[in-house]
PDB file of C-alpha atoms in Angstrom:
ATOM      1  CA  MET A   1     -71.228 -23.733-101.054  1.00 43.00           C
ATOM      2  CA  PRO A   2     -67.541 -23.783-101.991  1.00 48.00           C
ATOM      3  CA  SER A   3     -66.682 -22.941-105.574  1.00 47.00           C
ATOM      4  CA  ALA A   4     -63.672 -22.309-107.731  1.00 46.00           C
ATOM      5  CA  VAL A   5     -63.931 -18.533-107.509  1.00 45.00           C
ATOM      6  CA  GLY A   6     -60.435 -17.117-107.806  1.00 49.00           C
ATOM      7  CA  ARG A   7     -59.020 -20.588-108.421  1.00 63.00           C
ATOM      8  CA  ILE A   8     -56.702 -20.546-105.456  1.00 71.00           C
ATOM      9  CA  GLY A   9     -56.309 -23.040-102.675  1.00 84.00           C
ATOM     10  CA  ILE A  10     -58.434 -26.135-102.337  1.00 88.00           C
ATOM     11  CA  ILE A  11     -62.170 -26.687-102.471  1.00 90.00           C
ATOM     12  CA  TYR A  12     -63.380 -29.776-100.670  1.00 94.00           C
ATOM     13  CA  ALA A  13     -66.550 -31.346 -99.297  1.00 97.00           C
ATOM     14  CA  GLU A  14     -67.334 -34.602 -97.507  1.00 98.00           C
ATOM     15  CA  TYR A  15     -70.491 -36.686 -97.465  1.00 98.00           C
ATOM     16  CA  ARG A  16     -71.550 -39.279 -94.896  1.00 98.00           C
ATOM     17  CA  ILE A  17     -73.515 -42.031 -96.639  1.00 99.00           C
ATOM     18  CA  LEU A  18     -76.759 -42.422 -94.651  1.00 98.00           C
ATOM     19  CA  ALA A  19     -78.679 -44.802 -96.934  1.00 98.00           C
ATOM     20  CA  LEU A  20     -77.580 -46.550-100.117  1.00 97.00           C
ATOM     21  CA  LYS A  21     -79.526 -49.068-102.207  1.00 95.00           C
ATOM     22  CA  LYS A  22     -78.623 -48.242-105.820  1.00 94.00           C
ATOM     23  CA  ILE A  23     -76.106 -46.001-107.611  1.00 94.00           C
ATOM     24  CA  LEU A  24     -74.704 -42.965-105.833  1.00 96.00           C
ATOM     25  CA  ARG A  25     -71.946 -40.728-107.178  1.00 96.00           C
ATOM     26  CA  ILE A  26     -70.060 -37.967-105.432  1.00 98.00           C
ATOM     27  CA  GLY A  27     -67.899 -35.476-107.259  1.00 95.00           C
ATOM     28  CA  LEU A  28     -67.519 -32.121-108.940  1.00 94.00           C
ATOM     29  CA  SER A  29     -69.265 -30.563-111.913  1.00 92.00           C
ATOM     30  CA  THR A  30     -69.924 -27.269-113.634  1.00 89.00           C
ATOM     31  CA  LYS A  31     -73.338 -25.682-113.174  1.00 89.00           C
ATOM     32  CA  GLU A  32     -74.108 -26.656-116.779  1.00 88.00           C
ATOM     33  CA  MET A  33     -74.161 -30.387-115.948  1.00 88.00           C
ATOM     34  CA  PRO A  34     -77.453 -31.871-117.225  1.00 88.00           C
ATOM     35  CA  LEU A  35     -79.788 -32.915-114.406  1.00 89.00           C
ATOM     36  CA  ASP A  36     -80.564 -36.223-116.121  1.00 88.00           C
ATOM     37  CA  LYS A  37     -76.907 -37.344-115.967  1.00 89.00           C
ATOM     38  CA  LEU A  38     -74.822 -38.822-113.176  1.00 90.00           C
ATOM     39  CA  VAL A  39     -71.805 -36.789-112.097  1.00 92.00           C
ATOM     40  CA  GLY A  40     -68.902 -38.125-114.158  1.00 88.00           C
ATOM     41  CA  ASP A  41     -71.095 -38.886-117.188  1.00 86.00           C
ATOM     42  CA  SER A  42     -71.109 -35.370-118.616  1.00 82.00           C
ATOM     43  CA  ARG A  43     -68.403 -33.108-119.957  1.00 78.00           C
ATOM     44  CA  VAL A  44     -66.411 -31.373-117.213  1.00 80.00           C
ATOM     45  CA  SER A  45     -67.602 -33.525-114.339  1.00 89.00           C
ATOM     46  CA  TYR A  46     -65.776 -35.955-112.099  1.00 91.00           C
ATOM     47  CA  GLY A  47     -67.547 -38.664-110.114  1.00 93.00           C
ATOM     48  CA  TYR A  48     -66.740 -41.404-107.600  1.00 96.00           C
ATOM     49  CA  ALA A  49     -69.371 -44.153-107.764  1.00 95.00           C
ATOM     50  CA  ASN A  50     -70.330 -46.425-104.881  1.00 96.00           C
ATOM     51  CA  TYR A  51     -69.434 -49.463-107.010  1.00 95.00           C
ATOM     52  CA  GLY A  52     -65.801 -48.318-107.008  1.00 94.00           C
ATOM     53  CA  ASN A  53     -65.218 -46.387-110.230  1.00 91.00           C
ATOM     54  CA  ILE A  54     -63.834 -42.899-110.689  1.00 90.00           C
ATOM     55  CA  GLU A  55     -65.488 -41.595-113.839  1.00 88.00           C
ATOM     56  CA  SER A  56     -65.062 -38.543-116.034  1.00 86.00           C
ATOM     57  CA  GLU A  57     -65.957 -37.771-119.618  1.00 77.00           C
ATOM     58  CA  ASN A  58     -62.975 -35.402-119.701  1.00 69.00           C
ATOM     59  CA  ALA A  59     -60.100 -36.859-121.649  1.00 53.00           C
ATOM     60  CA  ASN A  60     -56.665 -37.204-120.099  1.00 56.00           C
ATOM     61  CA  GLU A  61     -53.561 -35.956-121.904  1.00 54.00           C
ATOM     62  CA  ASN A  62     -53.752 -38.937-124.298  1.00 49.00           C
ATOM     63  CA  GLY A  63     -57.376 -38.240-125.274  1.00 46.00           C
ATOM     64  CA  VAL A  64     -58.729 -41.200-123.286  1.00 45.00           C
ATOM     65  CA  GLU A  65     -61.777 -40.985-121.039  1.00 59.00           C
ATOM     66  CA  ILE A  66     -60.898 -41.582-117.417  1.00 65.00           C
ATOM     67  CA  ARG A  67     -62.149 -44.748-115.738  1.00 70.00           C
ATOM     68  CA  GLU A  68     -60.273 -45.887-112.656  1.00 74.00           C
ATOM     69  CA  ASN A  69     -61.306 -48.609-110.269  1.00 81.00           C
ATOM     70  CA  VAL A  70     -60.848 -47.883-106.567  1.00 88.00           C
ATOM     71  CA  SER A  71     -62.564 -49.183-103.438  1.00 92.00           C
ATOM     72  CA  ARG A  72     -66.351 -49.332-103.128  1.00 96.00           C
ATOM     73  CA  PHE A  73     -68.197 -47.290-100.543  1.00 98.00           C
ATOM     74  CA  TYR A  74     -71.200 -48.218 -98.416  1.00 98.00           C
ATOM     75  CA  THR A  75     -73.679 -46.866 -95.881  1.00 98.00           C
ATOM     76  CA  GLY A  76     -71.708 -45.324 -93.007  1.00 98.00           C
ATOM     77  CA  ASP A  77     -68.665 -44.377 -95.077  1.00 99.00           C
ATOM     78  CA  VAL A  78     -67.531 -40.764 -95.450  1.00 99.00           C
ATOM     79  CA  VAL A  79     -66.561 -39.842 -99.012  1.00 98.00           C
ATOM     80  CA  GLY A  80     -64.869 -36.584 -99.976  1.00 97.00           C
ATOM     81  CA  CYS A  81     -64.079 -34.810-103.213  1.00 96.00           C
ATOM     82  CA  GLY A  82     -61.995 -31.758-103.938  1.00 94.00           C
ATOM     83  CA  VAL A  83     -59.716 -29.929-106.314  1.00 92.00           C
ATOM     84  CA  ASN A  84     -56.292 -28.492-105.599  1.00 90.00           C
ATOM     85  CA  TRP A  85     -56.236 -25.416-107.845  1.00 87.00           C
ATOM     86  CA  ALA A  86     -52.455 -24.944-107.575  1.00 86.00           C
ATOM     87  CA  LYS A  87     -51.983 -28.358-109.229  1.00 87.00           C
ATOM     88  CA  ARG A  88     -55.378 -28.362-111.027  1.00 87.00           C
ATOM     89  CA  GLN A  89     -55.786 -31.882-109.611  1.00 89.00           C
ATOM     90  CA  VAL A  90     -59.090 -33.498-108.643  1.00 91.00           C
ATOM     91  CA  PHE A  91     -58.907 -35.860-105.666  1.00 94.00           C
ATOM     92  CA  PHE A  92     -61.226 -38.167-103.735  1.00 95.00           C
ATOM     93  CA  THR A  93     -61.121 -39.492-100.177  1.00 96.00           C
ATOM     94  CA  LYS A  94     -62.800 -42.301 -98.287  1.00 97.00           C
ATOM     95  CA  ASN A  95     -63.017 -42.416 -94.488  1.00 98.00           C
ATOM     96  CA  GLY A  96     -60.228 -39.862 -94.093  1.00 96.00           C
ATOM     97  CA  GLN A  97     -57.783 -41.478 -96.537  1.00 95.00           C
ATOM     98  CA  ARG A  98     -56.900 -40.045 -99.928  1.00 94.00           C
ATOM     99  CA  LEU A  99     -57.525 -42.450-102.810  1.00 93.00           C
ATOM    100  CA  ASN A 100     -54.638 -43.162-105.155  1.00 88.00           C
ATOM    101  CA  ILE A 101     -55.857 -41.697-108.442  1.00 85.00           C
ATOM    102  CA  THR A 102     -53.669 -40.648-111.360  1.00 75.00           C
ATOM    103  CA  ASN A 103     -54.237 -38.289-114.279  1.00 77.00           C
ATOM    104  CA  LEU A 104     -57.352 -36.537-113.017  1.00 84.00           C
ATOM    105  CA  TYR A 105     -56.712 -32.894-113.852  1.00 84.00           C
ATOM    106  CA  VAL A 106     -58.860 -29.849-114.585  1.00 85.00           C
ATOM    107  CA  ASP A 107     -58.194 -27.946-117.820  1.00 78.00           C
ATOM    108  CA  GLU A 108     -57.192 -24.310-117.339  1.00 75.00           C
ATOM    109  CA  GLY A 109     -60.255 -23.080-119.232  1.00 73.00           C
ATOM    110  CA  THR A 110     -62.726 -25.070-117.122  1.00 77.00           C
ATOM    111  CA  ALA A 111     -65.636 -23.150-115.626  1.00 74.00           C
ATOM    112  CA  ASP A 112     -66.131 -23.133-111.862  1.00 86.00           C
ATOM    113  CA  LEU A 113     -66.609 -26.553-110.292  1.00 90.00           C
ATOM    114  CA  TYR A 114     -69.129 -27.280-107.556  1.00 92.00           C
ATOM    115  CA  PRO A 115     -69.582 -30.206-105.167  1.00 94.00           C
ATOM    116  CA  THR A 116     -72.145 -32.530-106.732  1.00 95.00           C
ATOM    117  CA  VAL A 117     -74.028 -35.629-105.584  1.00 97.00           C
ATOM    118  CA  THR A 118     -76.249 -37.716-107.837  1.00 95.00           C
ATOM    119  CA  LEU A 119     -78.615 -40.308-106.399  1.00 94.00           C
ATOM    120  CA  ASP A 120     -80.321 -43.021-108.445  1.00 89.00           C
ATOM    121  CA  TYR A 121     -82.885 -44.072-105.819  1.00 91.00           C
ATOM    122  CA  HIS A 122     -85.331 -41.903-103.870  1.00 91.00           C
ATOM    123  CA  GLY A 123     -84.449 -43.624-100.581  1.00 94.00           C
ATOM    124  CA  ASP A 124     -80.701 -43.010-100.806  1.00 96.00           C
ATOM    125  CA  ALA A 125     -79.363 -40.195 -98.609  1.00 97.00           C
ATOM    126  CA  VAL A 126     -76.171 -38.356 -97.692  1.00 98.00           C
ATOM    127  CA  GLU A 127     -75.239 -35.751 -95.101  1.00 98.00           C
ATOM    128  CA  ALA A 128     -72.980 -33.031 -96.544  1.00 98.00           C
ATOM    129  CA  ASN A 129     -70.135 -31.231 -94.782  1.00 97.00           C
ATOM    130  CA  PHE A 130     -68.945 -28.159 -96.673  1.00 94.00           C
ATOM    131  CA  GLY A 131     -66.764 -26.554 -94.093  1.00 88.00           C
ATOM    132  CA  SER A 132     -65.261 -27.971 -90.937  1.00 83.00           C
ATOM    133  CA  ASN A 133     -64.135 -31.003 -88.964  1.00 92.00           C
ATOM    134  CA  PHE A 134     -63.379 -33.081 -92.035  1.00 96.00           C
ATOM    135  CA  GLN A 135     -62.241 -36.677 -91.589  1.00 96.00           C
ATOM    136  CA  TYR A 136     -59.571 -35.958 -94.204  1.00 95.00           C
ATOM    137  CA  ASP A 137     -56.917 -33.572 -92.857  1.00 92.00           C
ATOM    138  CA  LEU A 138     -56.356 -31.050 -95.665  1.00 89.00           C
ATOM    139  CA  SER A 139     -53.581 -29.249 -93.774  1.00 84.00           C
ATOM    140  CA  LYS A 140     -51.248 -32.249 -93.707  1.00 71.00           C
ATOM    141  CA  LYS A 141     -51.765 -33.604 -97.208  1.00 63.00           C
ATOM    142  CA  PHE A 142     -50.692 -30.842 -99.588  1.00 62.00           C
TER     143      PHE A 142
END
């Protein structure tokens, strides 16, 4: 599993949505994230929800919690999440395209971040890709 060890380069993972009936969030969190929370609802976590919100309890530079509305995702879509450690910027992708998100940065003192998926329904399912043949081309985007 990719982590922030050394804090260089980019960590990234993609998830193909196999089944989706309720709330599903894809993102990054520390290992301390409570298991009864959705990714994005706890301190130092960042989540992209199927209903189209980017959510994080981390405050931006103005002390405001981050809530951005982007496109929804559905069964069959491929959703990615990563962090560019050189810029300390969290980013999300959908079907190979980077989403236009502003002000989503990791504080320098943040613990390691790990790819995280939270499912709200026992029948929902994703297939994870942690290493190769991504739909999003990391080499051309940074």
